[in-house]
Amino acid sequence: MKFTFDTFIQLFPEIQLPVSVSEESVHTFSAENDPLPEKLVMEHLLPIEPEGDDPDDLTEYIACFRLAEVKNFHAIVYWKAGLLNYQYILATFEKGGKLIDRQVIAGTLSDGSSILRSAARIDTDFTIYIVSGLTEGSEEVYDANLSTTRELELLPDGRVMELV
């Protein structure tokens, strides 16, 4: 049985801006939303994954939210949890389900010796502010000198553009 794109999109509850996502946000999303069914992941998310970024058997996907203010396309955020790699991904689709853009906006990534954590805020003007910090070794001390910031914008056509 093939699930329609509309069935898939309805699994993402609408949310009003502004909204923030961070390492802890997944607890709220996973309490309110079930993991996405494997069939829907295979039909609607795996085809938009970057080449070579194939999930393993333990990778889990959770629907986080859909931006309510967007009318000409769909903008969703989902959480992808792999081994030592947790990502919040903003994906935009045409109304019929064709991908417009895909961007990792927050998450946690570890290579075993350091941990990179990113948090994002999507503001009411569709600006996306991302701050990332790196923790070296087993230290839990955050070094502000290792932080970076990025600013993106969700454009009216659904593309995500980095602001300089």
Backbone as JSON, one array per atom type, in Angstrom:
{
  "sequence": "MKFTFDTFIQLFPEIQLPVSVSEESVHTFSAENDPLPEKLVMEHLLPIEPEGDDPDDLTEYIACFRLAEVKNFHAIVYWKAGLLNYQYILATFEKGGKLIDRQVIAGTLSDGSSILRSAARIDTDFTIYIVSGLTEGSEEVYDANLSTTRELELLPDGRVMELV",
  "N": [[0.84, -1.18, 0.0], [0.63, 2.13, -0.91], [1.41, 5.17, 0.62], [-0.05, 8.36, 0.59], [1.32, 11.6, -0.18], [-0.03, 13.6, 1.19], [-1.01, 12.18, 3.41], [1.38, 11.66, 4.71], [2.32, 14.31, 5.28], [0.36, 15.18, 7.09], [1.11, 13.98, 9.45], [2.75, 15.7, 10.71], [2.43, 18.01, 13.11], [0.95, 21.26, 12.97], [2.63, 24.29, 13.73], [3.07, 27.45, 15.29], [5.17, 30.23, 14.5], [7.49, 32.13, 16.53], [9.86, 29.37, 16.74], [11.97, 27.13, 18.49], [14.63, 24.74, 18.29], [16.51, 22.28, 19.93], [19.0, 20.22, 21.52], [17.53, 19.08, 23.62], [14.89, 19.28, 22.8], [13.84, 17.11, 21.43], [12.74, 15.37, 23.27], [10.23, 16.43, 23.9], [9.01, 16.38, 21.34], [9.07, 13.61, 20.76], [7.45, 12.64, 22.75], [4.99, 13.67, 22.06], [4.62, 12.94, 19.4], [4.55, 10.03, 17.43], [7.21, 7.79, 16.35], [8.03, 8.03, 12.88], [6.36, 5.92, 10.58], [8.01, 3.15, 9.03], [7.41, 2.64, 6.33], [6.45, 5.12, 5.38], [8.73, 6.66, 5.77], [10.47, 5.43, 3.97], [9.18, 6.01, 1.56], [8.97, 8.84, 1.48], [11.05, 10.23, 2.84], [13.61, 8.94, 2.63], [14.19, 9.15, -0.17], [15.01, 11.82, -0.31], [17.31, 12.04, 1.08], [20.79, 12.86, 1.32], [23.17, 11.63, -1.08], [24.92, 8.72, -0.19], [24.36, 8.97, 2.48], [23.07, 6.9, 3.83], [20.67, 5.43, 5.93], [21.0, 3.25, 8.83], [19.84, 0.15, 10.3], [19.09, 1.0, 12.8], [18.44, 3.64, 12.68], [16.23, 6.28, 13.37], [13.26, 8.14, 12.77], [11.5, 11.05, 13.59], [8.56, 12.91, 13.43], [8.51, 16.33, 13.8], [7.37, 19.06, 13.46], [5.23, 21.18, 11.43], [5.38, 24.14, 9.57], [3.0, 26.52, 10.18], [2.51, 29.01, 9.05], [3.26, 28.96, 6.42], [2.09, 28.94, 3.16], [2.19, 28.45, 0.35], [3.67, 26.21, -0.08], [4.9, 23.23, 1.55], [6.51, 23.15, 4.69], [8.47, 21.32, 6.7], [9.81, 20.02, 9.79], [11.86, 17.47, 10.8], [13.21, 14.92, 12.96], [16.13, 13.13, 12.81], [17.63, 10.31, 13.91], [20.61, 8.82, 14.18], [23.5, 6.69, 14.63], [25.47, 8.22, 16.93], [24.82, 10.62, 15.73], [22.56, 13.04, 15.5], [19.98, 14.76, 14.02], [18.13, 17.72, 13.27], [16.07, 18.36, 10.68], [15.12, 20.59, 8.21], [12.79, 20.48, 5.75], [11.47, 21.35, 2.62], [8.64, 21.23, 0.53], [6.91, 21.1, -2.6], [3.36, 21.52, -3.07], [2.44, 19.13, -4.2], [4.3, 17.28, -3.36], [6.92, 17.22, -4.3], [10.35, 17.65, -3.65], [11.67, 20.75, -2.58], [13.73, 21.99, -1.08], [16.28, 21.12, 1.33], [17.65, 21.12, 4.54], [19.93, 20.73, 7.17], [19.32, 21.91, 10.34], [19.85, 21.85, 13.05], [21.29, 19.91, 15.75], [23.19, 17.08, 17.04], [26.43, 15.87, 16.89], [28.92, 13.43, 17.03], [32.29, 12.45, 16.89], [33.56, 10.69, 18.43], [35.71, 11.77, 19.76], [35.12, 14.42, 20.06], [32.29, 16.6, 20.52], [29.81, 18.08, 18.64], [27.38, 20.44, 18.98], [24.32, 21.84, 17.94], [21.88, 24.4, 17.87], [18.73, 25.79, 16.89], [16.7, 28.57, 15.89], [13.69, 29.46, 14.5], [12.44, 32.29, 13.26], [9.68, 34.69, 13.24], [9.84, 36.04, 10.84], [10.8, 34.19, 9.13], [13.51, 33.86, 9.28], [16.31, 31.9, 10.09], [18.16, 31.18, 12.79], [21.19, 29.82, 13.72], [23.19, 28.35, 16.14], [26.27, 26.92, 16.98], [28.25, 24.77, 18.96], [31.33, 23.41, 20.13], [32.54, 20.7, 21.97], [35.39, 19.46, 23.32], [36.95, 16.25, 23.73], [36.27, 14.5, 26.78], [35.35, 16.53, 28.23], [32.96, 18.61, 29.81], [32.92, 21.21, 29.69], [32.13, 24.13, 28.13], [33.52, 25.88, 25.46], [33.42, 29.05, 24.45], [34.87, 30.18, 22.41], [34.97, 28.29, 20.46], [32.57, 28.38, 19.21], [30.15, 28.81, 16.6], [28.12, 30.74, 14.38], [25.28, 30.8, 12.26], [23.16, 32.13, 9.73], [20.16, 31.67, 8.19], [17.62, 31.89, 5.63], [14.25, 31.19, 5.05], [12.88, 31.21, 2.04], [10.2, 32.79, 0.08], [9.61, 31.02, -2.01], [10.21, 28.55, -1.04], [12.85, 27.75, -0.99], [15.91, 27.46, 0.89], [18.13, 29.78, 2.0], [21.46, 30.74, 2.67], [22.37, 33.47, 4.66], [24.64, 36.13, 4.42]],
  "CA": [[0.0, 0.0, 0.0], [1.39, 3.38, -1.01], [0.85, 6.27, 1.39], [0.01, 9.61, -0.16], [2.11, 12.67, 0.42], [-0.9, 14.28, 2.15], [-1.01, 11.37, 4.63], [2.68, 11.91, 5.32], [2.37, 15.69, 5.8], [-0.55, 15.31, 8.23], [1.77, 13.48, 10.66], [3.52, 16.8, 11.27], [1.5, 19.01, 13.64], [1.25, 22.66, 12.64], [3.15, 25.08, 14.84], [3.23, 28.87, 14.99], [6.5, 30.78, 14.75], [8.81, 31.53, 16.44], [10.07, 28.06, 17.35], [13.38, 26.76, 18.67], [14.94, 23.32, 18.45], [17.81, 22.05, 20.55], [19.24, 18.83, 21.89], [16.48, 18.62, 24.53], [13.56, 19.38, 22.17], [13.35, 15.81, 20.95], [11.93, 14.74, 24.31], [8.87, 16.92, 23.71], [8.48, 15.88, 20.07], [8.86, 12.16, 20.8], [6.32, 12.38, 23.65], [3.76, 14.08, 21.39], [4.52, 12.36, 18.06], [5.14, 8.7, 17.29], [8.19, 7.69, 15.27], [7.41, 7.89, 11.56], [6.34, 4.53, 10.1], [9.08, 2.84, 8.08], [6.91, 2.75, 4.95], [6.42, 6.54, 5.03], [10.13, 7.1, 5.69], [11.01, 4.91, 2.71], [8.54, 6.67, 0.41], [9.01, 10.3, 1.45], [12.27, 10.83, 3.38], [14.84, 8.35, 2.07], [14.54, 9.71, -1.48], [15.58, 13.17, -0.22], [18.57, 11.98, 1.83], [21.96, 13.04, 0.45], [23.85, 10.42, -1.54], [25.9, 8.2, 0.75], [23.89, 9.16, 3.85], [22.07, 5.85, 4.0], [20.43, 5.07, 7.33], [21.15, 1.85, 9.18], [18.62, -0.43, 10.89], [18.76, 1.66, 14.06], [18.07, 5.04, 12.45], [14.84, 6.57, 13.69], [12.77, 9.43, 12.29], [10.34, 11.54, 14.33], [7.95, 14.14, 12.92], [8.52, 17.38, 14.81], [6.3, 20.03, 13.21], [5.05, 21.8, 10.11], [5.2, 25.58, 9.76], [1.62, 26.89, 9.85], [2.46, 30.27, 8.3], [3.64, 28.72, 5.03], [0.86, 28.62, 2.42], [2.42, 28.04, -1.04], [4.43, 24.96, -0.07], [4.96, 22.63, 2.89], [7.8, 23.22, 5.36], [8.43, 20.43, 7.86], [11.05, 19.71, 10.49], [11.87, 16.13, 11.39], [14.41, 14.54, 13.7], [16.74, 11.9, 12.31], [18.57, 9.83, 14.92], [21.5, 7.74, 13.78], [24.55, 6.4, 15.6], [26.28, 9.4, 17.25], [24.47, 11.7, 14.81], [21.16, 13.39, 15.65], [19.79, 15.96, 13.21], [16.84, 18.33, 12.96], [16.15, 18.67, 9.26], [14.04, 21.37, 7.61], [12.58, 20.1, 4.35], [10.35, 22.05, 2.0], [8.07, 20.47, -0.58], [5.77, 21.64, -3.33], [2.1, 20.93, -2.58], [2.32, 17.76, -4.7], [5.26, 16.4, -2.72], [8.27, 17.31, -4.86], [11.28, 18.37, -2.77], [12.21, 22.05, -2.98], [15.02, 22.18, -0.42], [16.51, 20.33, 2.55], [18.77, 21.72, 5.26], [20.09, 20.4, 8.59], [19.32, 23.18, 11.06], [20.32, 21.67, 14.42], [21.57, 18.52, 16.05], [24.36, 16.68, 17.81], [27.29, 14.98, 16.11], [30.14, 13.07, 17.74], [33.24, 11.58, 16.2], [34.19, 9.89, 19.47], [36.65, 12.58, 20.54], [34.51, 15.72, 20.29], [30.84, 16.66, 20.3], [29.32, 19.32, 18.06], [25.96, 20.64, 19.26], [23.75, 23.01, 17.27], [20.49, 24.72, 18.17], [18.2, 26.72, 15.9], [15.45, 29.3, 16.13], [13.04, 29.96, 13.29], [11.73, 33.49, 13.7], [8.43, 34.99, 12.54], [10.14, 36.52, 9.48], [11.39, 33.02, 8.46], [14.96, 33.8, 9.45], [16.71, 30.76, 10.91], [19.41, 31.46, 13.48], [21.8, 28.57, 14.18], [24.43, 28.49, 16.91], [26.91, 25.62, 17.16], [29.36, 24.76, 19.89], [32.13, 22.2, 20.11], [33.13, 20.26, 23.22], [36.5, 18.54, 23.04], [37.19, 15.17, 24.68], [35.18, 14.17, 27.7], [35.03, 17.73, 29.0], [31.63, 19.18, 29.67], [33.12, 22.66, 29.72], [31.87, 24.72, 26.82], [34.45, 26.95, 25.11], [32.72, 29.97, 23.54], [35.73, 30.45, 21.25], [34.74, 27.25, 19.46], [31.2, 28.51, 18.71], [29.91, 29.44, 15.31], [26.72, 31.09, 14.12], [24.85, 30.88, 10.85], [21.84, 32.72, 9.55], [19.52, 31.22, 6.95], [16.28, 32.43, 5.43], [13.3, 30.4, 4.28], [12.36, 32.15, 1.04], [8.8, 32.58, -0.29], [9.46, 29.9, -2.95], [10.55, 27.3, -0.36], [14.29, 27.52, -0.9], [16.58, 27.92, 2.1], [19.34, 30.47, 1.55], [22.34, 31.23, 3.74], [22.6, 34.91, 4.64], [26.06, 36.4, 4.7]],
  "C": [[0.89, 1.24, 0.0], [0.66, 4.47, -0.22], [0.99, 7.55, 0.59], [0.88, 10.62, 0.57], [1.26, 13.42, 1.46], [-0.98, 13.52, 3.47], [0.27, 11.62, 5.42], [2.72, 13.29, 6.0], [1.5, 15.86, 7.04], [0.04, 14.77, 9.53], [2.59, 14.55, 11.36], [2.56, 17.86, 11.79], [1.94, 20.43, 13.28], [1.68, 23.4, 13.9], [3.3, 26.53, 14.38], [4.67, 29.3, 15.3], [6.42, 31.88, 15.79], [8.86, 30.17, 17.13], [11.57, 27.81, 17.44], [13.5, 25.26, 18.78], [16.36, 23.2, 18.98], [17.9, 20.57, 20.9], [18.08, 18.27, 22.74], [15.09, 18.57, 23.89], [12.99, 18.04, 21.76], [12.49, 15.11, 21.99], [10.46, 15.16, 24.19], [8.26, 16.33, 22.45], [8.2, 14.38, 20.13], [7.73, 11.79, 21.76], [4.99, 12.67, 22.95], [3.54, 13.4, 20.05], [5.21, 10.99, 18.04], [6.25, 8.74, 16.25], [7.47, 7.49, 13.94], [7.46, 6.44, 11.12], [7.38, 4.32, 9.0], [8.64, 3.03, 6.64], [6.9, 4.22, 4.5], [7.84, 7.11, 4.92], [10.71, 6.67, 4.35], [10.44, 5.65, 1.5], [8.83, 8.16, 0.32], [10.29, 10.93, 2.0], [13.55, 10.25, 2.79], [15.18, 8.91, 0.69], [15.17, 11.11, -1.42], [16.88, 13.2, 0.58], [19.74, 12.18, 0.87], [22.59, 11.69, 0.09], [24.9, 10.0, -0.52], [25.5, 8.34, 2.21], [22.79, 8.15, 4.16], [21.9, 5.5, 5.47], [20.7, 3.59, 7.57], [19.85, 1.37, 9.83], [18.19, 0.27, 12.17], [18.35, 3.12, 13.89], [16.57, 5.22, 12.64], [14.49, 7.98, 13.21], [11.53, 9.82, 13.1], [9.85, 12.84, 13.69], [7.96, 15.16, 14.05], [7.36, 18.34, 14.6], [6.31, 20.46, 11.76], [4.77, 23.28, 10.36], [3.82, 26.0, 9.26], [1.54, 28.11, 8.94], [2.77, 30.11, 6.82], [2.39, 28.27, 4.27], [1.11, 28.05, 1.02], [3.19, 26.74, -1.19], [4.35, 24.4, 1.34], [6.38, 22.77, 3.42], [7.69, 22.4, 6.64], [9.81, 20.37, 8.51], [10.88, 18.32, 11.08], [13.21, 15.87, 12.04], [14.87, 13.2, 13.17], [17.8, 11.49, 13.32], [19.33, 8.63, 14.39], [22.53, 7.53, 14.88], [25.46, 7.62, 15.75], [26.0, 10.59, 16.33], [22.95, 11.93, 14.87], [20.94, 14.72, 14.93], [18.33, 16.4, 13.18], [16.96, 18.82, 11.53], [14.9, 19.44, 8.84], [13.95, 20.95, 6.15], [11.36, 20.84, 3.84], [9.94, 21.29, 0.74], [7.01, 21.3, -1.29], [4.52, 20.95, -2.81], [1.92, 19.48, -3.03], [3.33, 16.79, -4.14], [6.67, 16.44, -3.27], [9.15, 18.16, -3.94], [11.7, 19.7, -3.4], [13.61, 22.2, -2.39], [15.07, 21.34, 0.86], [17.74, 20.89, 3.23], [18.78, 21.21, 6.7], [20.18, 21.73, 9.33], [19.81, 23.06, 12.5], [20.64, 20.2, 14.63], [22.8, 18.34, 16.92], [25.13, 15.66, 16.99], [28.55, 14.71, 16.92], [31.0, 12.18, 16.86], [33.99, 10.69, 17.18], [35.16, 10.69, 20.31], [36.12, 13.99, 20.8], [33.02, 15.64, 19.97], [30.49, 18.05, 19.77], [27.82, 19.39, 18.3], [25.5, 21.92, 18.57], [22.3, 23.17, 17.7], [20.03, 25.77, 17.16], [16.93, 27.38, 16.4], [14.95, 29.77, 14.78], [12.14, 31.09, 13.73], [10.5, 33.74, 12.83], [8.65, 35.52, 11.13], [10.83, 35.43, 8.64], [12.91, 33.04, 8.42], [15.27, 32.66, 10.41], [18.09, 31.07, 11.48], [19.94, 30.14, 14.04], [23.07, 28.91, 14.95], [24.96, 27.09, 17.18], [28.08, 25.77, 18.11], [30.03, 23.41, 19.91], [32.68, 21.94, 21.5], [34.18, 19.23, 22.88], [36.61, 17.48, 24.13], [36.0, 14.9, 25.55], [34.79, 15.37, 28.55], [33.59, 18.16, 28.77], [31.7, 20.7, 29.73], [32.99, 23.18, 28.29], [32.84, 25.87, 26.59], [33.79, 27.84, 24.06], [33.56, 30.3, 22.31], [35.55, 29.43, 20.14], [33.33, 27.31, 18.89], [31.18, 29.17, 17.33], [28.43, 29.79, 15.21], [26.49, 31.12, 12.62], [23.47, 31.51, 10.84], [21.32, 32.3, 8.18], [18.18, 31.93, 6.83], [15.47, 31.45, 4.6], [12.6, 31.37, 3.33], [10.91, 31.83, 0.66], [8.57, 31.43, -1.28], [9.86, 28.56, -2.34], [12.02, 26.98, -0.3], [14.82, 28.07, 0.41], [17.92, 28.51, 1.66], [20.14, 30.92, 2.77], [22.53, 32.73, 3.56], [24.04, 35.16, 5.05], [26.2, 37.63, 5.55]]
}
